């Protein structure tokens, strides 16, 4: 029986999950694959930390570099995260002709271009399913299952923490801070939760998905990123009046050479599948030709779901090693760089919540400015009377540059009492 030796760097949450998954499923996988997936060495900085798996002393490597240099290791699994040591370990592993599995979305989003190219040149496998949406096999789906397609759009709920917070606000009327506290306690949030709630985690994942879907490099810095910290309970309730829900979406669109890649809270129709994705779950909706629409749904974070993706990557590589066909599926297509639309060049519908003094002429003042900038109004809601009140306008499709210009003018009007809230709307997902 073929043995494939694995070297694991990082015994944190996901690393521990991988050891558990190998312990639990190793025997059945051996039968199913005819390959012994042998965890040979583990490099970990802090062996004193309490963990719920027992690691035999013989598995402890003297360090990550020693593990990578060990000629017996076939696959290096990097699960320490971050862009420092993780990057140099992966580069070193590829240099030494090792295949690599990583869950490191931040690293791939920032430095993927060089790393993928190094793997390609070396004819090595570099797999990264766990970097996006935990257990959901979205990378494999785009890379292999939809290989025959031209992908025109992706709409993804790719951050469990934000989806949990928005779901709790929507379903239980909970305030943002309380819902964030719950998400942290349940272990969904990153060590630094700003990465989740400011949208950066979603942007990392979108950079990977959009690059894969377009075959063009989508640099992280080109992705417009807005988090959910400004979404209030009031907006969630008004969205319901329009038969919409608010989700943090990672959006990729391609029309010819024009590419959009953006992350922001979005009003979507309440009847759409993505609207019913609740709690910390993730879902990704991919539209391609000739496949049409595909929706994948599942657990996007946490120890077991992420370990499932890591182990599936190890299996893929092990099968390739056995057949001597590593590097068969290029990690990403090599299609050059994309020209990504700036956010003020996009066209969509807008939800605008104004905070204004309730008196005659106020609406005319606002709609006059919108009209002069070619922004049509689809509907208006004002439910409160007296003093300062919210007035919500849903626009028709408009150019974002014009909407921003209009809001800059409107927010200077004397009867406008707070900065206007803007949330983009996606009508045809
Ligand atoms: N903090 C991430 C999330 C974990 O909430 O989705 C998985 O990347």
Coordinates of C-alpha atoms in Angstrom, one line a residue, residues 234 238 352-360 362-363 366 380-393 415-420:
X234 CA -33.5 50.2 12.1
X238 CA -36.9 49.0 6.9
X352 CA -30.8 55.5 1.5
X353 CA -31.9 56.4 5.0
X354 CA -32.0 60.1 5.7
X355 CA -32.3 61.6 9.2
X356 CA -34.3 64.8 8.7
X357 CA -36.5 67.3 10.4
X358 CA -40.1 66.5 9.7
X359 CA -41.5 69.5 7.9
X360 CA -43.0 70.4 4.5
X362 CA -37.8 68.4 3.1
X363 CA -38.6 65.5 0.7
X366 CA -33.8 65.7 -1.2
X380 CA -40.2 56.2 -0.2
X381 CA -41.1 55.3 3.4
X382 CA -41.7 57.7 6.2
X383 CA -43.5 56.1 9.2
X384 CA -42.6 58.5 12.1
X385 CA -43.9 62.0 12.6
X386 CA -42.5 65.1 14.5
X387 CA -38.9 66.1 15.3
X388 CA -36.1 64.3 13.6
X389 CA -37.3 61.3 11.7
X390 CA -35.9 58.6 9.3
X391 CA -37.0 58.9 5.7
X392 CA -36.0 55.9 3.6
X393 CA -35.7 56.0 -0.2
X415 CA -32.8 70.0 7.8
X416 CA -30.5 66.9 7.5
X417 CA -29.4 65.9 11.0
X418 CA -27.1 63.0 10.5
X419 CA -24.9 61.3 7.9
X420 CA -27.2 59.5 5.4

